[in-house]
Amino acid sequence: DVIGVEDIDMKAMSRCLHFGKSVMDDGYGMFRSMLEYKLNEKGKELVKVDRFFPSIKRCSCCGRVKENLRLSDRIYVCTCGNIMDRDVNAAINIKMEAMRLKAS
């Protein structure tokens, strides 16, 4: 019933991460608009998770936030023993946060 997405500031991302115009084609914004429209049509909901939520830095198992995670670190390793792809870890965190936001 709920799909969670990060509320990404694409304009800031293009300036800060040197992606330039490659992220400015508004593809993500258009995708999100179409997804929201289709979900509303089916009685479902799109939940936008705050852009400052630490989805990549938070361990999806124990909840500990790893402050020193670099962009080049592709594997998330936590002191609790959790080892997984960092994008999978972030996806789990976004899903859980979207469910929490929907419930409240």
XYZ file of C-alpha atoms in Angstrom:
104
model
C 0.000 0.000 0.000
C 3.017 2.301 0.439
C 6.117 2.994 -1.644
C 8.904 4.981 -0.028
C 11.364 7.188 -1.921
C 14.086 9.583 -0.852
C 13.244 13.259 -1.303
C 16.448 14.013 -3.215
C 17.488 17.564 -4.116
C 18.733 16.936 -7.653
C 19.868 20.537 -8.154
C 22.156 20.373 -5.117
C 23.401 16.944 -6.173
C 24.408 18.234 -9.591
C 26.446 21.030 -7.994
C 28.045 19.113 -5.121
C 28.906 15.781 -6.692
C 30.077 17.132 -10.079
C 27.407 15.211 -12.015
C 26.507 18.364 -13.892
C 23.661 18.237 -16.363
C 23.411 14.441 -16.268
C 21.139 14.625 -13.202
C 19.354 17.799 -14.256
C 17.210 16.275 -17.017
C 14.348 16.009 -14.478
C 13.979 12.285 -15.128
C 13.774 11.427 -11.432
C 11.194 14.129 -10.746
C 9.070 13.003 -13.695
C 9.348 9.366 -12.598
C 8.264 10.291 -9.068
C 5.293 12.305 -10.370
C 4.108 9.470 -12.590
C 4.590 6.932 -9.803
C 2.570 9.065 -7.386
C -0.202 9.509 -9.959
C -0.456 5.764 -10.615
C -0.381 4.930 -6.904
C -3.165 7.435 -6.168
C -5.182 5.880 -8.980
C -4.937 2.503 -7.207
C -5.603 3.913 -3.722
C -1.967 3.537 -2.669
C 0.440 6.160 -1.347
C 3.916 7.505 -2.131
C 5.817 8.448 1.030
C 8.774 10.807 0.669
C 11.520 10.164 3.208
C 13.370 13.309 4.286
C 16.594 13.949 2.386
C 18.495 14.279 5.670
C 17.413 10.846 6.937
C 20.658 8.800 7.233
C 19.464 5.925 5.027
C 22.949 4.969 3.834
C 24.747 5.553 7.133
C 22.270 3.748 9.427
C 22.632 0.004 10.024
C 19.405 -1.740 9.023
C 19.958 -4.378 11.740
C 20.925 -2.481 14.898
C 20.167 1.157 13.962
C 23.656 2.453 14.699
C 24.675 5.426 12.507
C 28.122 5.181 10.925
C 29.381 8.764 10.563
C 32.592 7.975 8.647
C 31.048 6.201 5.631
C 32.646 7.408 2.392
C 31.017 7.528 -1.038
C 33.565 4.993 -2.276
C 32.534 2.440 0.395
C 30.220 0.094 -1.516
C 29.891 -2.515 1.257
C 28.285 -1.518 4.566
C 30.076 -3.127 7.514
C 28.697 -2.556 11.019
C 30.195 -3.457 14.390
C 27.085 -5.582 15.096
C 28.207 -7.994 12.339
C 25.918 -6.746 9.565
C 27.729 -6.848 6.201
C 25.785 -5.991 3.036
C 25.749 -3.852 -0.079
C 25.275 -0.270 1.058
C 22.462 0.378 -1.436
C 20.532 -2.653 -0.150
C 21.070 -1.384 3.400
C 19.753 2.058 2.377
C 16.723 0.520 0.630
C 15.802 -1.406 3.781
C 16.142 1.764 5.862
C 13.993 3.787 3.433
C 11.330 1.074 3.468
C 11.241 0.966 7.270
C 11.143 4.772 7.566
C 8.323 5.012 4.990
C 6.322 2.440 6.954
C 6.971 4.357 10.191
C 5.894 7.656 8.608
C 2.744 6.070 7.189
C 1.805 4.593 10.581
C 2.169 7.927 12.412
